Coordinates of N, CA and C in Angstrom, one line a residue:
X118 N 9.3 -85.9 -12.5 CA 9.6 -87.3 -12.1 C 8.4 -87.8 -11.3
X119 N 8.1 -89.3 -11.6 CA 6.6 -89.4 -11.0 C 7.0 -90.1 -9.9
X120 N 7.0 -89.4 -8.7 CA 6.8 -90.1 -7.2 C 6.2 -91.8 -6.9
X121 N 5.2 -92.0 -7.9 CA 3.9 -93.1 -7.0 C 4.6 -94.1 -8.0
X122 N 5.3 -94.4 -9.0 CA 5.6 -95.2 -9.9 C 7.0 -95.9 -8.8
X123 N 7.0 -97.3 -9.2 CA 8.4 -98.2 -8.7 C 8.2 -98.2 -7.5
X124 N 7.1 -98.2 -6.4 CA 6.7 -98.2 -5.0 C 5.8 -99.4 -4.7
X125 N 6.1 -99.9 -3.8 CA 4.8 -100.7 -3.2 C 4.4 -100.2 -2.3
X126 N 3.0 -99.9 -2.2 CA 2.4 -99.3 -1.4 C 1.2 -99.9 -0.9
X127 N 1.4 -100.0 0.8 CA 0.7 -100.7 1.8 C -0.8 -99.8 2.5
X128 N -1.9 -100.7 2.1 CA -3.2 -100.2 2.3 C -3.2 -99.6 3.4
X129 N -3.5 -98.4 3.8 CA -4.0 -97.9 5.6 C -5.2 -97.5 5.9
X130 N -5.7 -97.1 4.6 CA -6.7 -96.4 5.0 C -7.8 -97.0 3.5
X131 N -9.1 -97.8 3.9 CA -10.2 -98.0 2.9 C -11.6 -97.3 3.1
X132 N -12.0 -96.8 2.1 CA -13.5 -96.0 2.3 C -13.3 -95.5 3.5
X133 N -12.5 -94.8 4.0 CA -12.3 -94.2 5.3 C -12.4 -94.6 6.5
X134 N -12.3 -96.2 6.4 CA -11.8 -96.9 7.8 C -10.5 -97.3 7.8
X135 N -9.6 -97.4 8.9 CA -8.7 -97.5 8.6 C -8.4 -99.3 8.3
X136 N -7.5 -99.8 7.6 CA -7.0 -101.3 7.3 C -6.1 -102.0 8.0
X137 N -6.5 -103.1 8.7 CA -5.5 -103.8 9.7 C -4.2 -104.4 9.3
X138 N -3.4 -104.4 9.7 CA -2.1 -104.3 9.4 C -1.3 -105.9 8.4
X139 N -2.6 -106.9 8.9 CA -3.0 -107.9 7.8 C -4.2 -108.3 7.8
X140 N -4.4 -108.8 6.5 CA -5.9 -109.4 6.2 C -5.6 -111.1 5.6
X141 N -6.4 -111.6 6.7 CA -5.7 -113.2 6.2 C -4.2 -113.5 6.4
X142 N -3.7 -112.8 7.1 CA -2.7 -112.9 7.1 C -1.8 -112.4 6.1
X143 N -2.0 -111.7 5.5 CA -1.3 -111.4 4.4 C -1.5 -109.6 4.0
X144 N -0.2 -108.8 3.8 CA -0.6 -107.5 3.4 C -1.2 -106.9 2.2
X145 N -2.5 -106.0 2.2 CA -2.9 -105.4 1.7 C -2.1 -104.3 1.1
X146 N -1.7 -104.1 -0.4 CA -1.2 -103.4 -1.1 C -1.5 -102.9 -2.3
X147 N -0.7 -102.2 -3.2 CA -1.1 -101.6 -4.4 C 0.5 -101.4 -5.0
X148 N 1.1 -102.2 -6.0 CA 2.6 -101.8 -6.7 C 2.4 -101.1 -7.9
X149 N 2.7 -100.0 -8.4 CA 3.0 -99.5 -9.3 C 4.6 -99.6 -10.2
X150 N 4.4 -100.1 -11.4 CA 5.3 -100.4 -11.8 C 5.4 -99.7 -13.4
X151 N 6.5 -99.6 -14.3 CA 6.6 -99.2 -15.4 C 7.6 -100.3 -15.9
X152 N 6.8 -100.5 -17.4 CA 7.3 -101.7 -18.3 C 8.0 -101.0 -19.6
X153 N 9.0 -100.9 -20.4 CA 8.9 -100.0 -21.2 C 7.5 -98.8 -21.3
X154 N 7.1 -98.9 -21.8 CA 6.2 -97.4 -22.0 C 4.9 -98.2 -21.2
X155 N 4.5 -99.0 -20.6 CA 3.7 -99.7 -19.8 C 3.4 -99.3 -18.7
X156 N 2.2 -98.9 -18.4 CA 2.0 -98.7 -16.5 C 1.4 -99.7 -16.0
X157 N 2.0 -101.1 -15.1 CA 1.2 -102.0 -14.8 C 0.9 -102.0 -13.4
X158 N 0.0 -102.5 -12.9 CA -0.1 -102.6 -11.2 C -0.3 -103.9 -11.0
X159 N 0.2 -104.2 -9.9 CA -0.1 -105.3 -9.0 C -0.7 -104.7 -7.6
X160 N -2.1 -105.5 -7.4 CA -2.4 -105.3 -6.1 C -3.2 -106.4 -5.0
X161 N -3.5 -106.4 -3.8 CA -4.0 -107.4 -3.1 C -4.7 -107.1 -2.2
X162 N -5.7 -107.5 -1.9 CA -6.4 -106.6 -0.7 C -6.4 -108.0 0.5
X163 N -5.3 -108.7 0.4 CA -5.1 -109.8 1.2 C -5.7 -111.0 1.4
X164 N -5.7 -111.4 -0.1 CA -6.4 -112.8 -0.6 C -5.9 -113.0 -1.7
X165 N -6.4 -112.5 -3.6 CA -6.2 -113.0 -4.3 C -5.0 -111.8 -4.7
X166 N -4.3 -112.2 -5.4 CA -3.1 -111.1 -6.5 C -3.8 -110.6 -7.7
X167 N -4.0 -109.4 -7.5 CA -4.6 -108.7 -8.8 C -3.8 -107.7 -9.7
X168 N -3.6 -108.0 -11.3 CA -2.5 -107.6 -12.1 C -3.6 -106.7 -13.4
X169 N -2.5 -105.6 -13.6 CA -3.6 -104.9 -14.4 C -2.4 -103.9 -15.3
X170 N -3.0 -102.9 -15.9 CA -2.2 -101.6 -16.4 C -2.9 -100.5 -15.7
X171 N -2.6 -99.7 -16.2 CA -3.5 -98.2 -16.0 C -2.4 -97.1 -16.4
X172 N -3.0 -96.0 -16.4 CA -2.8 -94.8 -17.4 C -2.8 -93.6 -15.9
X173 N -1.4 -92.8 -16.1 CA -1.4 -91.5 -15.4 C -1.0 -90.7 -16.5
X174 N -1.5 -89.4 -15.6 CA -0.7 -88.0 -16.0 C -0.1 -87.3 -14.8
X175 N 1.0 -87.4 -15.0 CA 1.7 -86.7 -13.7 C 1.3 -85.4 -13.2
X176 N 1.4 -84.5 -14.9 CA 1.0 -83.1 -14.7 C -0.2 -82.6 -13.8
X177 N -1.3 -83.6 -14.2 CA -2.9 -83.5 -13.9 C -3.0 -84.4 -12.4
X178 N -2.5 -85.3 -12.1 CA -2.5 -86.5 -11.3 C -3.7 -86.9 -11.7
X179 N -4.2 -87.1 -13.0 CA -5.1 -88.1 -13.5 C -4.1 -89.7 -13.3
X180 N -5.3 -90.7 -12.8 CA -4.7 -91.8 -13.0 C -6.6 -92.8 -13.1
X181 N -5.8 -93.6 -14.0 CA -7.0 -94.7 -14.0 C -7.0 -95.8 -14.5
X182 N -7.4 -96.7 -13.4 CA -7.2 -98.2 -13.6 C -7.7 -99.3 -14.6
X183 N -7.0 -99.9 -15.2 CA -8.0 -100.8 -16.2 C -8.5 -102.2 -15.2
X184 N -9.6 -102.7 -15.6 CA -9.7 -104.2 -15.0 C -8.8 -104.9 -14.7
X185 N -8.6 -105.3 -13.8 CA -7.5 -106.7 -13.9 C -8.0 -108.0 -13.3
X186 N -7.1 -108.8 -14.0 CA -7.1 -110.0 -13.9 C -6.7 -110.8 -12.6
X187 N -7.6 -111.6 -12.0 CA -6.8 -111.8 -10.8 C -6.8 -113.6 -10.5
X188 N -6.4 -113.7 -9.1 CA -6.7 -115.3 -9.2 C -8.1 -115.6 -8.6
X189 N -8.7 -116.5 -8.4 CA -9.9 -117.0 -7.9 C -10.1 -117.6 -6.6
X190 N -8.6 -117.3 -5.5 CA -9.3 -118.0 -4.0 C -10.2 -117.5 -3.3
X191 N -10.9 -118.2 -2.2 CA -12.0 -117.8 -1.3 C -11.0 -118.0 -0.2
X192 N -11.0 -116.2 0.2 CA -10.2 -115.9 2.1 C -11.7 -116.2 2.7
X193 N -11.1 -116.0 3.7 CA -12.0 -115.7 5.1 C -12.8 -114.4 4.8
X194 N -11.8 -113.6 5.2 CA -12.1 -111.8 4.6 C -11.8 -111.7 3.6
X195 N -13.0 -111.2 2.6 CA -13.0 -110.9 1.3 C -13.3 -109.6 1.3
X196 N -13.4 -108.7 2.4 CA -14.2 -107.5 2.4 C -13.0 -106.3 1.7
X197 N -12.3 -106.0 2.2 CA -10.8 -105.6 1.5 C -10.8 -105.8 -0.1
X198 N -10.5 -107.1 -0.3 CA -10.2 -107.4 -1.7 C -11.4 -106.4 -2.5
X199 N -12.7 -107.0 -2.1 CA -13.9 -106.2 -2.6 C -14.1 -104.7 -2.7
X200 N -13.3 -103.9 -1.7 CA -13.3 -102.9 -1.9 C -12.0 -102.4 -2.4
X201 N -11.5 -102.6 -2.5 CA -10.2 -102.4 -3.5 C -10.1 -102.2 -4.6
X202 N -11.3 -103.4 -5.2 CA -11.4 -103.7 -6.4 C -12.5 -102.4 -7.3
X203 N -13.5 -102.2 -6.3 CA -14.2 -101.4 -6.7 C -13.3 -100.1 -6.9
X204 N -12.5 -99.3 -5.2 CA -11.8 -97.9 -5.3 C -11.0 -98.4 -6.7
X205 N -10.4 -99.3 -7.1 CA -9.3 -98.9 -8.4 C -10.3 -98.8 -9.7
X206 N -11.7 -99.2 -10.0 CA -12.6 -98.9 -10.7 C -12.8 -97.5 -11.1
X207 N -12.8 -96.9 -9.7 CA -13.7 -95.4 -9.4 C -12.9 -94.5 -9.6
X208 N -11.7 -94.7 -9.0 CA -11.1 -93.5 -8.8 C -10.8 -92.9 -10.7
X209 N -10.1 -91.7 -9.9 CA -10.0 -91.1 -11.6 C -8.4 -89.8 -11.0
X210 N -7.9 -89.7 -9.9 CA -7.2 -88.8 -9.5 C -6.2 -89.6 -8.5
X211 N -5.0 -88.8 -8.1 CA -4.4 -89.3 -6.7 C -3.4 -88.0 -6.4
X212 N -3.3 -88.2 -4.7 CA -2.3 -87.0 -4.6 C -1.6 -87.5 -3.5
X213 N -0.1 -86.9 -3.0 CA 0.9 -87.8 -2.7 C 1.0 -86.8 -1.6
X214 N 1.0 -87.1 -0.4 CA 1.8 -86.0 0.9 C 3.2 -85.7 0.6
X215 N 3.1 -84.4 1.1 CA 4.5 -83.4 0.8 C 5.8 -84.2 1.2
X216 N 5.8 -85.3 1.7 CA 6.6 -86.0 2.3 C 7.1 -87.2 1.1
X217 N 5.8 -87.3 0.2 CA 6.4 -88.7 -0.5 C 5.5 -89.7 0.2
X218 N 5.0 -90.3 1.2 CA 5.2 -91.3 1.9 C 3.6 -92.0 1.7
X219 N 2.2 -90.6 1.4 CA 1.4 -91.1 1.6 C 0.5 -91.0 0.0
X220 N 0.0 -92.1 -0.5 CA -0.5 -91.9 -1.8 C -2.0 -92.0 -1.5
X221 N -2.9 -91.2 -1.8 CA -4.4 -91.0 -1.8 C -5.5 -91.1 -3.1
X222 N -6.2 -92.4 -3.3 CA -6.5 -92.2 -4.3 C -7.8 -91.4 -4.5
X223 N -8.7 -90.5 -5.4 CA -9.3 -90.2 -4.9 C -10.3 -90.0 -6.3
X224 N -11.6 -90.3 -6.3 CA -12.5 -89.7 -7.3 C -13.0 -88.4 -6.9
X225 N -12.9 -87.8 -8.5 CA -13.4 -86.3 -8.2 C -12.7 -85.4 -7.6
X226 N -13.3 -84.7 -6.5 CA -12.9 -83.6 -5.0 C -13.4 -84.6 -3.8
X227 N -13.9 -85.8 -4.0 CA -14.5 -86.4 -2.6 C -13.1 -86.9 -1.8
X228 N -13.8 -86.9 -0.7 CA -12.7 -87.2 0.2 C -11.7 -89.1 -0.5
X229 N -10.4 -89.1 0.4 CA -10.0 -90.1 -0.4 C -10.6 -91.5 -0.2
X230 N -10.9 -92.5 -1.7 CA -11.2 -93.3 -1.6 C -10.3 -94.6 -0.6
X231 N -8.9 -94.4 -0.9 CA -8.1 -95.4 -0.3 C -6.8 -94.7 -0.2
X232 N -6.1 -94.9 0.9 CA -4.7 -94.3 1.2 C -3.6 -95.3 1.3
X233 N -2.6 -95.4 1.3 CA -1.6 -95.9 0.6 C -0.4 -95.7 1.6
X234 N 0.2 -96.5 2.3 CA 1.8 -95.9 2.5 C 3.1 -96.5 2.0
X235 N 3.8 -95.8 1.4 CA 5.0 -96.0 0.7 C 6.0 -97.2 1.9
X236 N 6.2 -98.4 1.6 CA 6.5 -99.4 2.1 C 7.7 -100.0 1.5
X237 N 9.1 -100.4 2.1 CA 10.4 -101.0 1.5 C 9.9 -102.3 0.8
X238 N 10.5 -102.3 0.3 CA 10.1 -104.1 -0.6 C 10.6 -105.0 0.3

């Protein structure tokens, strides 16, 4: 059963600084969702809404994002959205704390690109 699917999950940690609890006023996230046989994401780095698919393997915790489509506003802080956009580019892996609660995404063995906490809707 795959843990990180049907979760919205609230940004804490980017390129290993930690993320303020809003950006613009608005939370920084990543949703994983399943459509019939579909894996789509919605995510926001607290400006525009960015909507996409991507491809896991549970077995392997291969996961990887396709481009997505997003809207076109100018925040204040764009710096979030920008790196967001890039870690769901790069990464190629993710691994979830023994708890559930924390999703890490990560290219390679390097340390994690972006961390994630499992957040109620």
């Amino acid at each position: 059963e795959n843990t990180i699917i049907g979760k919205k999950w609230k940004l804490v940690e980017l390129l290993g600084k930690p993320v303020a609890d809003q950006i613009n006023g608005k939370e920084a996230f990543l949703k994983l969702l399943q459509q019939d046989k579909a894996y789509l994401y919605q995510a926001s780095g607290g400006c525009n809404g960015i909507r996409g698919t991507f491809t896991t393997n549970t077995t392997t915790s291969v996961i990887h994002f396709s481009p997505g489509a997003s809207t076109k506003m100018a925040c204040p802080d764009m710096s979030i959205e920008t790196g967001i956009n890039k870690v769901l580019e790069t990464v190629d892996n993710y691994t979830v704390s023994k708890e559930g609660d924390i999703l890490s995404l990560n290219k390679g063995r390097m340390a994690p690109l972006a961390k994630f906490r499992a957040i109620a809707e």
